[in-house]
Amino acid sequence: MSVSEAGPFDRRSLRERTIAYLRGQIISGTLQPGEHVREVSLSDKLGVSRGTLREALRSLEGEGLLVNDGKGRMWVRKLSAQEIAEVFEVRTALEILAATKLAGSDRRAEFADLLERKVEDLREPDLGFGERIEADLGFHALMCELTGSGTLSRSWLQLNSQIRMMIIAAGPERAVGRMRYEAHLPIVAAIRAGDVDAVRKTLTEHMHDFTRRYVGDALAAEPGETPADRR
């Protein structure tokens, strides 16, 4: 069924359904980082007008999932090793701030319970790649949200698309092992204990490991990249 054929309970607009479909194609890896998004074939496949498709593509460009080459062509975004390092540097600072706030709160046990439940899905061995990404990032987003700071949460969410692109670029085989239930438990434990030093140490190590792995993947991919890959 094309995106133009909505089910009886799908009240989203055609544009919104198109965005959701394309986002899913990128997250699943069907549309690969560095791949050219071909408007004509996509509009025919999805049963939508070129105008609707372009609106959807512009929205995904705004999310950071696509980039425009300046000639009217869209490409699935591919992050450089430098960009990945910069994203993780900012992400680490934001998450340490968030977790420190939670650890210093009188409600820290409640927050720890909520975070532990949020990451519970990662225990499922058959969890789909997209679902695993949502569970993993949902934990970190919730950690920022629980601080009650809208500015902190919005700042973290601005990095969300770039973080997703790193995971997608790594692919299911490499990325799934990095999104483990057990890896999040020390963060929860440090918050529950109200141990600010442990919070900083645990999150720094957690993010440093991710940075090293994803930057390593990006550097390994760069020597043989094509001009499209660099977009």
Coordinates of N, CA, C and O in Angstrom, one line a residue, residues 6 18 25 28 117 170 209:
A6 N -4.2 5.8 3.0 CA -4.2 5.8 4.5 C -5.2 4.8 5.0 O -6.3 4.6 4.4
T18 N 4.3 10.7 4.4 CA 5.5 10.6 3.6 C 6.7 10.8 4.4 O 7.7 10.0 4.3
Q25 N 12.7 4.6 6.4 CA 13.6 4.0 5.4 C 15.1 4.4 5.7 O 16.0 3.5 5.6
S28 N 16.0 2.5 9.1 CA 16.2 1.0 8.9 C 17.5 0.7 8.1 O 17.9 -0.4 8.0
R117 N 13.0 1.4 34.0 CA 11.9 0.8 33.3 C 12.0 1.2 31.8 O 11.6 0.5 30.9
A170 N 26.5 2.8 11.4 CA 27.2 1.7 11.9 C 26.5 0.4 11.5 O 27.2 -0.6 11.2
D209 N 33.5 5.6 25.3 CA 33.5 4.3 24.6 C 32.7 4.4 23.3 O 33.2 3.9 22.2

